mmCIF file with all atom_site columns, C-alpha atoms in Angstrom:
data_model
loop_
_atom_site.group_PDB
_atom_site.id
_atom_site.type_symbol
_atom_site.label_atom_id
_atom_site.label_alt_id
_atom_site.label_comp_id
_atom_site.label_asym_id
_atom_site.label_entity_id
_atom_site.label_seq_id
_atom_site.pdbx_PDB_ins_code
_atom_site.Cartn_x
_atom_site.Cartn_y
_atom_site.Cartn_z
_atom_site.occupancy
_atom_site.B_iso_or_equiv
_atom_site.pdbx_formal_charge
_atom_site.auth_seq_id
_atom_site.auth_comp_id
_atom_site.auth_asym_id
_atom_site.auth_atom_id
_atom_site.pdbx_PDB_model_num
ATOM 1   C CA . MET A 1 1   ? 0.000   0.000  0.000   1.00 0.00 ? 1   MET A CA 1
ATOM 2   C CA . LEU A 1 2   ? 1.279   3.451  -0.871  1.00 0.00 ? 2   LEU A CA 1
ATOM 3   C CA . SER A 1 3   ? 2.005   5.961  1.856   1.00 0.00 ? 3   SER A CA 1
ATOM 4   C CA . SER A 1 4   ? -0.380  8.856  2.354   1.00 0.00 ? 4   SER A CA 1
ATOM 5   C CA . HIS A 1 5   ? 2.619   11.054 1.504   1.00 0.00 ? 5   HIS A CA 1
ATOM 6   C CA . PRO A 1 6   ? 4.081   9.535  -1.662  1.00 0.00 ? 6   PRO A CA 1
ATOM 7   C CA . VAL A 1 7   ? 7.704   10.278 -2.515  1.00 0.00 ? 7   VAL A CA 1
ATOM 8   C CA . THR A 1 8   ? 6.431   11.623 -5.824  1.00 0.00 ? 8   THR A CA 1
ATOM 9   C CA . ALA A 1 9   ? 4.403   14.360 -4.103  1.00 0.00 ? 9   ALA A CA 1
ATOM 10  C CA . PRO A 1 10  ? 6.732   17.096 -5.471  1.00 0.00 ? 10  PRO A CA 1
ATOM 11  C CA . LEU A 1 11  ? 6.389   15.656 -8.990  1.00 0.00 ? 11  LEU A CA 1
ATOM 12  C CA . ARG A 1 12  ? 2.618   15.509 -8.616  1.00 0.00 ? 12  ARG A CA 1
ATOM 13  C CA . ALA A 1 13  ? 2.558   19.120 -7.378  1.00 0.00 ? 13  ALA A CA 1
ATOM 14  C CA . GLN A 1 14  ? 4.608   20.179 -10.394 1.00 0.00 ? 14  GLN A CA 1
ATOM 15  C CA . ARG A 1 15  ? 2.111   18.387 -12.688 1.00 0.00 ? 15  ARG A CA 1
ATOM 16  C CA . ALA A 1 16  ? -0.751  20.224 -10.974 1.00 0.00 ? 16  ALA A CA 1
ATOM 17  C CA . HIS A 1 17  ? 1.032   23.522 -11.631 1.00 0.00 ? 17  HIS A CA 1
ATOM 18  C CA . LEU A 1 18  ? 1.611   22.588 -15.286 1.00 0.00 ? 18  LEU A CA 1
ATOM 19  C CA . ARG A 1 19  ? -2.070  21.664 -15.647 1.00 0.00 ? 19  ARG A CA 1
ATOM 20  C CA . GLU A 1 20  ? -3.034  25.127 -14.383 1.00 0.00 ? 20  GLU A CA 1
ATOM 21  C CA . VAL A 1 21  ? -0.698  26.795 -16.874 1.00 0.00 ? 21  VAL A CA 1
ATOM 22  C CA . LEU A 1 22  ? -1.977  24.600 -19.711 1.00 0.00 ? 22  LEU A CA 1
ATOM 23  C CA . ALA A 1 23  ? -5.585  25.413 -18.749 1.00 0.00 ? 23  ALA A CA 1
ATOM 24  C CA . VAL A 1 24  ? -4.838  29.127 -19.115 1.00 0.00 ? 24  VAL A CA 1
ATOM 25  C CA . LEU A 1 25  ? -3.226  28.500 -22.498 1.00 0.00 ? 25  LEU A CA 1
ATOM 26  C CA . SER A 1 26  ? -6.255  26.432 -23.524 1.00 0.00 ? 26  SER A CA 1
ATOM 27  C CA . GLU A 1 27  ? -8.560  29.322 -22.623 1.00 0.00 ? 27  GLU A CA 1
ATOM 28  C CA . ARG A 1 28  ? -6.432  31.617 -24.768 1.00 0.00 ? 28  ARG A CA 1
ATOM 29  C CA . VAL A 1 29  ? -6.724  29.154 -27.666 1.00 0.00 ? 29  VAL A CA 1
ATOM 30  C CA . GLY A 1 30  ? -10.492 29.180 -27.206 1.00 0.00 ? 30  GLY A CA 1
ATOM 31  C CA . ALA A 1 31  ? -10.546 32.973 -27.430 1.00 0.00 ? 31  ALA A CA 1
ATOM 32  C CA . LEU A 1 32  ? -8.780  33.090 -30.817 1.00 0.00 ? 32  LEU A CA 1
ATOM 33  C CA . PRO A 1 33  ? -11.984 33.357 -32.892 1.00 0.00 ? 33  PRO A CA 1
ATOM 34  C CA . SER A 1 34  ? -12.951 36.555 -31.080 1.00 0.00 ? 34  SER A CA 1
ATOM 35  C CA . LEU A 1 35  ? -9.703  38.323 -32.014 1.00 0.00 ? 35  LEU A CA 1
ATOM 36  C CA . THR A 1 36  ? -8.925  40.404 -35.059 1.00 0.00 ? 36  THR A CA 1
ATOM 37  C CA . GLU A 1 37  ? -6.761  38.753 -37.696 1.00 0.00 ? 37  GLU A CA 1
ATOM 38  C CA . ASP A 1 38  ? -3.610  40.591 -36.572 1.00 0.00 ? 38  ASP A CA 1
ATOM 39  C CA . ALA A 1 39  ? -4.303  39.990 -32.891 1.00 0.00 ? 39  ALA A CA 1
ATOM 40  C CA . ALA A 1 40  ? -4.998  36.288 -33.571 1.00 0.00 ? 40  ALA A CA 1
ATOM 41  C CA . ARG A 1 41  ? -1.730  35.974 -35.476 1.00 0.00 ? 41  ARG A CA 1
ATOM 42  C CA . ARG A 1 42  ? 0.215   37.532 -32.591 1.00 0.00 ? 42  ARG A CA 1
ATOM 43  C CA . GLU A 1 43  ? -1.621  35.385 -30.054 1.00 0.00 ? 43  GLU A CA 1
ATOM 44  C CA . MET A 1 44  ? -0.944  32.168 -31.989 1.00 0.00 ? 44  MET A CA 1
ATOM 45  C CA . LEU A 1 45  ? 2.776   32.969 -32.062 1.00 0.00 ? 45  LEU A CA 1
ATOM 46  C CA . ALA A 1 46  ? 2.708   33.763 -28.342 1.00 0.00 ? 46  ALA A CA 1
ATOM 47  C CA . LEU A 1 47  ? 0.892   30.495 -27.612 1.00 0.00 ? 47  LEU A CA 1
ATOM 48  C CA . VAL A 1 48  ? 3.463   28.483 -29.567 1.00 0.00 ? 48  VAL A CA 1
ATOM 49  C CA . SER A 1 49  ? 6.253   30.207 -27.661 1.00 0.00 ? 49  SER A CA 1
ATOM 50  C CA . GLY A 1 50  ? 4.511   29.641 -24.327 1.00 0.00 ? 50  GLY A CA 1
ATOM 51  C CA . LEU A 1 51  ? 3.854   25.963 -24.969 1.00 0.00 ? 51  LEU A CA 1
ATOM 52  C CA . ASP A 1 52  ? 7.388   25.390 -26.198 1.00 0.00 ? 52  ASP A CA 1
ATOM 53  C CA . GLY A 1 53  ? 8.813   27.161 -23.161 1.00 0.00 ? 53  GLY A CA 1
ATOM 54  C CA . ILE A 1 54  ? 6.844   24.873 -20.859 1.00 0.00 ? 54  ILE A CA 1
ATOM 55  C CA . LEU A 1 55  ? 6.979   21.554 -22.682 1.00 0.00 ? 55  LEU A CA 1
ATOM 56  C CA . ARG A 1 56  ? 10.502  21.392 -24.093 1.00 0.00 ? 56  ARG A CA 1
ATOM 57  C CA . PRO A 1 57  ? 12.364  21.699 -20.741 1.00 0.00 ? 57  PRO A CA 1
ATOM 58  C CA . HIS A 1 58  ? 9.840   19.437 -19.012 1.00 0.00 ? 58  HIS A CA 1
ATOM 59  C CA . LEU A 1 59  ? 10.143  16.642 -21.582 1.00 0.00 ? 59  LEU A CA 1
ATOM 60  C CA . ALA A 1 60  ? 13.942  16.925 -21.647 1.00 0.00 ? 60  ALA A CA 1
ATOM 61  C CA . TRP A 1 61  ? 14.034  16.671 -17.848 1.00 0.00 ? 61  TRP A CA 1
ATOM 62  C CA . GLU A 1 62  ? 11.825  13.563 -17.916 1.00 0.00 ? 62  GLU A CA 1
ATOM 63  C CA . GLU A 1 63  ? 14.031  11.840 -20.473 1.00 0.00 ? 63  GLU A CA 1
ATOM 64  C CA . ARG A 1 64  ? 17.203  12.781 -18.629 1.00 0.00 ? 64  ARG A CA 1
ATOM 65  C CA . THR A 1 65  ? 16.062  11.896 -15.096 1.00 0.00 ? 65  THR A CA 1
ATOM 66  C CA . LEU A 1 66  ? 12.611  10.417 -14.525 1.00 0.00 ? 66  LEU A CA 1
ATOM 67  C CA . HIS A 1 67  ? 12.477  7.752  -17.228 1.00 0.00 ? 67  HIS A CA 1
ATOM 68  C CA . PRO A 1 68  ? 15.922  6.233  -16.528 1.00 0.00 ? 68  PRO A CA 1
ATOM 69  C CA . VAL A 1 69  ? 15.079  5.937  -12.825 1.00 0.00 ? 69  VAL A CA 1
ATOM 70  C CA . VAL A 1 70  ? 11.713  4.293  -13.517 1.00 0.00 ? 70  VAL A CA 1
ATOM 71  C CA . ASP A 1 71  ? 13.373  1.945  -16.004 1.00 0.00 ? 71  ASP A CA 1
ATOM 72  C CA . LYS A 1 72  ? 15.950  0.991  -13.369 1.00 0.00 ? 72  LYS A CA 1
ATOM 73  C CA . TYR A 1 73  ? 13.229  -0.198 -11.004 1.00 0.00 ? 73  TYR A CA 1
ATOM 74  C CA . ALA A 1 74  ? 10.734  -1.528 -13.546 1.00 0.00 ? 74  ALA A CA 1
ATOM 75  C CA . CYS A 1 75  ? 12.551  -3.004 -16.548 1.00 0.00 ? 75  CYS A CA 1
ATOM 76  C CA . GLU A 1 76  ? 15.797  -1.967 -18.178 1.00 0.00 ? 76  GLU A CA 1
ATOM 77  C CA . GLY A 1 77  ? 17.079  -3.044 -21.547 1.00 0.00 ? 77  GLY A CA 1
ATOM 78  C CA . PRO A 1 78  ? 16.029  -2.712 -25.178 1.00 0.00 ? 78  PRO A CA 1
ATOM 79  C CA . ALA A 1 79  ? 12.356  -2.820 -24.166 1.00 0.00 ? 79  ALA A CA 1
ATOM 80  C CA . ALA A 1 80  ? 12.589  -0.164 -21.472 1.00 0.00 ? 80  ALA A CA 1
ATOM 81  C CA . PHE A 1 81  ? 9.479   0.348  -19.387 1.00 0.00 ? 81  PHE A CA 1
ATOM 82  C CA . SER A 1 82  ? 9.346   4.035  -20.321 1.00 0.00 ? 82  SER A CA 1
ATOM 83  C CA . ALA A 1 83  ? 9.551   3.384  -24.085 1.00 0.00 ? 83  ALA A CA 1
ATOM 84  C CA . SER A 1 84  ? 5.905   4.270  -24.682 1.00 0.00 ? 84  SER A CA 1
ATOM 85  C CA . MET A 1 85  ? 6.289   7.485  -22.685 1.00 0.00 ? 85  MET A CA 1
ATOM 86  C CA . ARG A 1 86  ? 9.353   8.426  -24.719 1.00 0.00 ? 86  ARG A CA 1
ATOM 87  C CA . TYR A 1 87  ? 7.404   7.776  -27.904 1.00 0.00 ? 87  TYR A CA 1
ATOM 88  C CA . GLU A 1 88  ? 4.685   10.107 -26.642 1.00 0.00 ? 88  GLU A CA 1
ATOM 89  C CA . HIS A 1 89  ? 7.411   12.735 -26.293 1.00 0.00 ? 89  HIS A CA 1
ATOM 90  C CA . GLU A 1 90  ? 8.138   12.300 -30.001 1.00 0.00 ? 90  GLU A CA 1
ATOM 91  C CA . ILE A 1 91  ? 4.443   12.788 -30.752 1.00 0.00 ? 91  ILE A CA 1
ATOM 92  C CA . ILE A 1 92  ? 4.328   15.913 -28.563 1.00 0.00 ? 92  ILE A CA 1
ATOM 93  C CA . HIS A 1 93  ? 7.397   17.377 -30.298 1.00 0.00 ? 93  HIS A CA 1
ATOM 94  C CA . ARG A 1 94  ? 5.991   16.565 -33.745 1.00 0.00 ? 94  ARG A CA 1
ATOM 95  C CA . TRP A 1 95  ? 2.579   18.030 -32.942 1.00 0.00 ? 95  TRP A CA 1
ATOM 96  C CA . SER A 1 96  ? 4.232   21.102 -31.401 1.00 0.00 ? 96  SER A CA 1
ATOM 97  C CA . ALA A 1 97  ? 6.136   21.616 -34.652 1.00 0.00 ? 97  ALA A CA 1
ATOM 98  C CA . GLU A 1 98  ? 2.878   21.304 -36.579 1.00 0.00 ? 98  GLU A CA 1
ATOM 99  C CA . LEU A 1 99  ? 1.273   23.878 -34.273 1.00 0.00 ? 99  LEU A CA 1
ATOM 100 C CA . ALA A 1 100 ? 4.174   26.263 -34.911 1.00 0.00 ? 100 ALA A CA 1
ATOM 101 C CA . ARG A 1 101 ? 3.715   25.752 -38.652 1.00 0.00 ? 101 ARG A CA 1
ATOM 102 C CA . LEU A 1 102 ? 0.025   26.677 -38.347 1.00 0.00 ? 102 LEU A CA 1
ATOM 103 C CA . ALA A 1 103 ? 0.655   29.820 -36.285 1.00 0.00 ? 103 ALA A CA 1
ATOM 104 C CA . GLY A 1 104 ? -0.301  32.919 -38.206 1.00 0.00 ? 104 GLY A CA 1
ATOM 105 C CA . ASP A 1 105 ? -2.727  31.153 -40.540 1.00 0.00 ? 105 ASP A CA 1
ATOM 106 C CA . ASP A 1 106 ? -6.277  29.969 -39.917 1.00 0.00 ? 106 ASP A CA 1
ATOM 107 C CA . PRO A 1 107 ? -7.083  30.315 -36.182 1.00 0.00 ? 107 PRO A CA 1
ATOM 108 C CA . ARG A 1 108 ? -9.573  27.419 -36.379 1.00 0.00 ? 108 ARG A CA 1
ATOM 109 C CA . ALA A 1 109 ? -6.964  24.994 -37.744 1.00 0.00 ? 109 ALA A CA 1
ATOM 110 C CA . PHE A 1 110 ? -4.509  26.242 -35.137 1.00 0.00 ? 110 PHE A CA 1
ATOM 111 C CA . ALA A 1 111 ? -7.084  25.748 -32.357 1.00 0.00 ? 111 ALA A CA 1
ATOM 112 C CA . ARG A 1 112 ? -7.820  22.177 -33.505 1.00 0.00 ? 112 ARG A CA 1
ATOM 113 C CA . GLN A 1 113 ? -4.116  21.317 -33.453 1.00 0.00 ? 113 GLN A CA 1
ATOM 114 C CA . ALA A 1 114 ? -3.623  23.049 -30.098 1.00 0.00 ? 114 ALA A CA 1
ATOM 115 C CA . ASP A 1 115 ? -6.521  21.044 -28.633 1.00 0.00 ? 115 ASP A CA 1
ATOM 116 C CA . ARG A 1 116 ? -5.003  17.808 -29.957 1.00 0.00 ? 116 ARG A CA 1
ATOM 117 C CA . LEU A 1 117 ? -1.614  18.701 -28.518 1.00 0.00 ? 117 LEU A CA 1
ATOM 118 C CA . LEU A 1 118 ? -3.009  19.692 -25.128 1.00 0.00 ? 118 LEU A CA 1
ATOM 119 C CA . GLY A 1 119 ? -5.049  16.481 -25.037 1.00 0.00 ? 119 GLY A CA 1
ATOM 120 C CA . VAL A 1 120 ? -2.040  14.249 -25.605 1.00 0.00 ? 120 VAL A CA 1
ATOM 121 C CA . VAL A 1 121 ? 0.030   16.206 -23.058 1.00 0.00 ? 121 VAL A CA 1
ATOM 122 C CA . LEU A 1 122 ? -2.648  15.836 -20.385 1.00 0.00 ? 122 LEU A CA 1
ATOM 123 C CA . ALA A 1 123 ? -3.070  12.126 -21.183 1.00 0.00 ? 123 ALA A CA 1
ATOM 124 C CA . HIS A 1 124 ? 0.719   11.749 -20.958 1.00 0.00 ? 124 HIS A CA 1
ATOM 125 C CA . PHE A 1 125 ? 0.726   13.349 -17.501 1.00 0.00 ? 125 PHE A CA 1
ATOM 126 C CA . GLU A 1 126 ? -2.086  11.058 -16.387 1.00 0.00 ? 126 GLU A CA 1
ATOM 127 C CA . LEU A 1 127 ? -0.199  7.953  -17.531 1.00 0.00 ? 127 LEU A CA 1
ATOM 128 C CA . GLU A 1 128 ? 2.905   9.056  -15.658 1.00 0.00 ? 128 GLU A CA 1
ATOM 129 C CA . GLU A 1 129 ? 0.945   9.772  -12.502 1.00 0.00 ? 129 GLU A CA 1
ATOM 130 C CA . HIS A 1 130 ? -0.933  6.458  -12.555 1.00 0.00 ? 130 HIS A CA 1
ATOM 131 C CA . VAL A 1 131 ? 1.738   4.131  -13.968 1.00 0.00 ? 131 VAL A CA 1
ATOM 132 C CA . LEU A 1 132 ? 5.260   5.561  -13.507 1.00 0.00 ? 132 LEU A CA 1
ATOM 133 C CA . PHE A 1 133 ? 4.951   7.491  -10.250 1.00 0.00 ? 133 PHE A CA 1
ATOM 134 C CA . PRO A 1 134 ? 3.572   4.507  -8.270  1.00 0.00 ? 134 PRO A CA 1
ATOM 135 C CA . ILE A 1 135 ? 6.713   2.558  -9.190  1.00 0.00 ? 135 ILE A CA 1
ATOM 136 C CA . LEU A 1 136 ? 8.817   5.265  -7.563  1.00 0.00 ? 136 LEU A CA 1
ATOM 137 C CA . ASP A 1 137 ? 6.442   5.485  -4.596  1.00 0.00 ? 137 ASP A CA 1
ATOM 138 C CA . ARG A 1 138 ? 6.780   1.723  -3.976  1.00 0.00 ? 138 ARG A CA 1
ATOM 139 C CA . THR A 1 139 ? 10.525  1.411  -4.496  1.00 0.00 ? 139 THR A CA 1
ATOM 140 C CA . LEU A 1 140 ? 12.162  4.611  -3.265  1.00 0.00 ? 140 LEU A CA 1
ATOM 141 C CA . GLY A 1 141 ? 12.227  6.614  -0.080  1.00 0.00 ? 141 GLY A CA 1
ATOM 142 C CA . GLY A 1 142 ? 11.899  10.384 -0.276  1.00 0.00 ? 142 GLY A CA 1
ATOM 143 C CA . ASP A 1 143 ? 15.632  11.080 -0.027  1.00 0.00 ? 143 ASP A CA 1
ATOM 144 C CA . ALA A 1 144 ? 16.486  8.419  -2.618  1.00 0.00 ? 144 ALA A CA 1
ATOM 145 C CA . CYS A 1 145 ? 13.832  9.730  -4.985  1.00 0.00 ? 145 CYS A CA 1
ATOM 146 C CA . ARG A 1 146 ? 15.074  13.298 -4.700  1.00 0.00 ? 146 ARG A CA 1
ATOM 147 C CA . ALA A 1 147 ? 18.701  12.164 -5.131  1.00 0.00 ? 147 ALA A CA 1
ATOM 148 C CA . GLN A 1 148 ? 17.918  10.168 -8.275  1.00 0.00 ? 148 GLN A CA 1
ATOM 149 C CA . VAL A 1 149 ? 15.175  12.269 -9.856  1.00 0.00 ? 149 VAL A CA 1
ATOM 150 C CA . GLY A 1 150 ? 15.875  15.733 -8.473  1.00 0.00 ? 150 GLY A CA 1
ATOM 151 C CA . ASP A 1 151 ? 13.450  18.577 -8.844  1.00 0.00 ? 151 ASP A CA 1
ATOM 152 C CA . PRO A 1 152 ? 11.432  18.987 -12.022 1.00 0.00 ? 152 PRO A CA 1
ATOM 153 C CA . PRO A 1 153 ? 11.731  22.230 -13.975 1.00 0.00 ? 153 PRO A CA 1
ATOM 154 C CA . ARG A 1 154 ? 9.209   24.927 -13.086 1.00 0.00 ? 154 ARG A CA 1
#
């Protein structure tokens, strides 16, 4: 049974913060149709920059720290436990690039792609919280978790 204070509590708190930031960005995406063409173009570029500034460091941190630690305790080797999560990172990067390509054009197409991207990011977080984090909660103490995983980017 997991402790009432899981060692991944700081990681979970960081995910909660990211969800709040992504919710604000999602609201901004939803407001695009109400903007003038020039304002929508500027807002799309700002949204791409904001998402990239949040997602790129977060995903890099996961690949550098979180996934190797989970793999160590779950299953290392050519079929690493985190392989599906790493593949989702590729999808997120690819869809982010597509969103950047759409910025400045049709706000509706941009909004559809932004919604797709945000959906996969939130699903990715949920998988980590319900599959990867419990592995760390069961196998590591708080000090060991912090020593191996460190603090996620803010």
